[in-house]
mmCIF file of C-alpha atoms in Angstrom:
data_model
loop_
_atom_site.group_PDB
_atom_site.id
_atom_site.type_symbol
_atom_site.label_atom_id
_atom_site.label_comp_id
_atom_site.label_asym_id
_atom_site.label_seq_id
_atom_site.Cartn_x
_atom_site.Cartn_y
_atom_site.Cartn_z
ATOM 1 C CA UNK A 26 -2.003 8.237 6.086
ATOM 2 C CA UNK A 27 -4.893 8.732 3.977
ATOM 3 C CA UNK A 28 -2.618 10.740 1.106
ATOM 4 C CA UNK A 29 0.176 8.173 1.629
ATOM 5 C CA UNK A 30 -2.543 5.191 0.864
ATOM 6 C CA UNK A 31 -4.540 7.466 -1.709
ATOM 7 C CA UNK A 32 -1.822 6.533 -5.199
ATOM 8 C CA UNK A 33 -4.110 3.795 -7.197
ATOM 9 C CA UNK A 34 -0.674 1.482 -6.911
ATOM 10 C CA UNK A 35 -0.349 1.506 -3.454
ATOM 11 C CA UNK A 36 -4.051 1.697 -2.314
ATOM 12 C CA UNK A 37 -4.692 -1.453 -4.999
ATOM 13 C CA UNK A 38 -1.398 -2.984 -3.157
ATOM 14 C CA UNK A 39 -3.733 -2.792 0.078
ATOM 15 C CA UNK A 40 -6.543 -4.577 -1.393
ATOM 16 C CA UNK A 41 -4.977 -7.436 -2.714
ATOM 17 C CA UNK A 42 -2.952 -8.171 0.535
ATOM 18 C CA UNK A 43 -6.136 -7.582 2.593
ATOM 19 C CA UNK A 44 -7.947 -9.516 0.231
ATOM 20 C CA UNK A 45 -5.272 -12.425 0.843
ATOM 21 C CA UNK A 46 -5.531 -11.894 4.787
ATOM 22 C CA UNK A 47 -8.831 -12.581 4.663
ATOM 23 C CA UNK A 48 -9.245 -15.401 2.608
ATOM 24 C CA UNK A 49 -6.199 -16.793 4.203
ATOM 25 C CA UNK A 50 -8.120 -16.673 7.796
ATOM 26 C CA UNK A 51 -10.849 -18.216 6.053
ATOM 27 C CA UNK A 52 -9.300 -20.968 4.802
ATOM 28 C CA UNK A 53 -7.375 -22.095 7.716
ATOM 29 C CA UNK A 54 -8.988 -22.161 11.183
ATOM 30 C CA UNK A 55 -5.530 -22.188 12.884
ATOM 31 C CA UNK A 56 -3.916 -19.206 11.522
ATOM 32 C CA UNK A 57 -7.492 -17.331 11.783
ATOM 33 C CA UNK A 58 -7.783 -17.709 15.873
ATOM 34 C CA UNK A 59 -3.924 -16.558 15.804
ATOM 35 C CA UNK A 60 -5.157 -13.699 13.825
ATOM 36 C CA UNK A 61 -8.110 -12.501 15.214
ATOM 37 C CA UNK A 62 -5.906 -12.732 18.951
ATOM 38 C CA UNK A 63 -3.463 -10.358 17.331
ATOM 39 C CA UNK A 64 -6.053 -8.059 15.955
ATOM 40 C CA UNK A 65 -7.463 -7.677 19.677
ATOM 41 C CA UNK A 66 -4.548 -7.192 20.976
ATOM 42 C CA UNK A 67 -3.174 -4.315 18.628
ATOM 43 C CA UNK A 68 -7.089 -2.721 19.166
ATOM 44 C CA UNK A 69 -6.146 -2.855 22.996
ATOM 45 C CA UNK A 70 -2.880 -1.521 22.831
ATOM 46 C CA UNK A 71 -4.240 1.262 20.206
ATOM 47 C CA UNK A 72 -7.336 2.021 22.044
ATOM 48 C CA UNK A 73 -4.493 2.554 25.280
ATOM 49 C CA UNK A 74 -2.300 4.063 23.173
ATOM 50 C CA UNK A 75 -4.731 7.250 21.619
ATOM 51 C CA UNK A 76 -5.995 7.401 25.446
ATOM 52 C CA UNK A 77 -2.187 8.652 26.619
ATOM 53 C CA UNK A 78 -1.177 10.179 23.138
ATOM 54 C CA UNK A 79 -4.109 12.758 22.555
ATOM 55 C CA UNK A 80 -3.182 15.054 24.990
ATOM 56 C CA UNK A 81 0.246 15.087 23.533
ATOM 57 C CA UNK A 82 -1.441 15.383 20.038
ATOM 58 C CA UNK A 83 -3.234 18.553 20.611
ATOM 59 C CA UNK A 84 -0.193 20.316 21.877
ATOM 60 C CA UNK A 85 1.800 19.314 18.579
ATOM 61 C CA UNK A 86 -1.240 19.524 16.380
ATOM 62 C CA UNK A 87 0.282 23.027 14.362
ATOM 63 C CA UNK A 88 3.202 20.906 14.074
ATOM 64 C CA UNK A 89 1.715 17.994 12.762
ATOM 65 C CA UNK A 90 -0.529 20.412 10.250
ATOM 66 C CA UNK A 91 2.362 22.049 9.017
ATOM 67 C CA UNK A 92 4.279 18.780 8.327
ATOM 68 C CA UNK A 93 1.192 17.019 6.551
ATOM 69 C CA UNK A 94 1.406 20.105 4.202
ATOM 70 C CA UNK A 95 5.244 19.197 3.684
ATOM 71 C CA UNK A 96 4.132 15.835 2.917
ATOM 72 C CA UNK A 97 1.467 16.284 0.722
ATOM 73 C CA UNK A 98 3.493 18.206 -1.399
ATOM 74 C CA UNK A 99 6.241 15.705 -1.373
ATOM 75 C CA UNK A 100 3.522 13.202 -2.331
ATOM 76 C CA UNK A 101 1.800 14.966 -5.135
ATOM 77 C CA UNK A 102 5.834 15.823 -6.616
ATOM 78 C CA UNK A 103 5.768 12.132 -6.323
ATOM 79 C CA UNK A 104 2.855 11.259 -8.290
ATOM 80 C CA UNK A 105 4.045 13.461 -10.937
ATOM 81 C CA UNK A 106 7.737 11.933 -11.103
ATOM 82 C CA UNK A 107 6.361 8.093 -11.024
ATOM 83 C CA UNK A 108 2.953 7.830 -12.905
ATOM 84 C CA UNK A 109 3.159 4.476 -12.103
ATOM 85 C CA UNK A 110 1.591 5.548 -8.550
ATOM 86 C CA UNK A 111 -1.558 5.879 -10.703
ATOM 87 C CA UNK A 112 -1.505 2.125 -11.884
ATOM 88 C CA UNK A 113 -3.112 -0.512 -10.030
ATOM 89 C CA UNK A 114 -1.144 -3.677 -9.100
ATOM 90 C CA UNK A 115 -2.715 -5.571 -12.305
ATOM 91 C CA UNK A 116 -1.905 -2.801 -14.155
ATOM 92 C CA UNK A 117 1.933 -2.757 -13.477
ATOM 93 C CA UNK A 118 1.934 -6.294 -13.779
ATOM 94 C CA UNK A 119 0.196 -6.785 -17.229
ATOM 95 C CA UNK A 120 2.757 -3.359 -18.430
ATOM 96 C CA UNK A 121 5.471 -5.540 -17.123
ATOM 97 C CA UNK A 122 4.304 -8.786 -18.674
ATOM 98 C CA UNK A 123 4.131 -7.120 -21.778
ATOM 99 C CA UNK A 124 7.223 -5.063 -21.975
ATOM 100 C CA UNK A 125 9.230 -8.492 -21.127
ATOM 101 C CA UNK A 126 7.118 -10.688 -23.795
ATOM 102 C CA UNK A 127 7.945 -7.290 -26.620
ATOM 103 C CA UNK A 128 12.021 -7.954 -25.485
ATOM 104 C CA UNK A 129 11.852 -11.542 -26.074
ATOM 105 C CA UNK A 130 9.848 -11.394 -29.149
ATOM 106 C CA UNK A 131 13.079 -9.047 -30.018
ATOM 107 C CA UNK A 132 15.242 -11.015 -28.770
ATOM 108 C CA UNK A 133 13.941 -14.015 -30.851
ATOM 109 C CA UNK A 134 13.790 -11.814 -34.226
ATOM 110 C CA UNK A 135 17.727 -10.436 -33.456
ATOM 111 C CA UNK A 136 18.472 -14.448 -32.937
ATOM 112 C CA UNK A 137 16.808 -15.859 -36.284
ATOM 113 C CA UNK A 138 18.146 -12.960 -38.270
#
């Protein structure tokens, strides 16, 4: 999870969602006692959850290992194929801003020529 959240685009992506979740439960007292009811009730069922799971866990764990390598490797293949990973959100949207403002500004010289 931690390698999967770890690309600056995705981990960024985090932030500004959480960021909105929270400022969203501040801002409306309705939506935050619906939130914070979900929030203890997927702790409860996680907290069950790891209590019947971790035996299970520790007989798979070579498993697991092995396929965490897998995907690490997958990930960091990734990385190199899309550097965008390596962007934050504002990032990719100020390259994006800027590649579609260069086309129009094209577009606009092709036109008046």
């Amino acid at each position: 999870v931690n390698e999967v959240t770890s690309p600056t685009l995705i981990s960024s992506a985090c932030d500004v969602v959480s960021t909105a979740y929270t400022s969203t439960k501040e801002s409306h007292p309705y939506i935050k006692s619906v939130c914070d009811a979900a929030e203890k009730g997927v702790k409860s069922v996680t907290e069950a959850t790891a209590s019947c799971v971790q035996p299970l866990l520790a007989t798979l764990e070579p498993h697991v290992a092995a396929g965490s390598e897998y995907a690490s490797k997958g990930l960091d293949k990734l990385g190199e194929k899309l550097p965008l990973l390596q962007k934050s959100v504002e990032q990719v949207i100020s390259d994006t801003k800027e590649q579609i403002s260069s086309r129009v500004a094209e577009a606009k010289d092709a036109l008046s020529s």
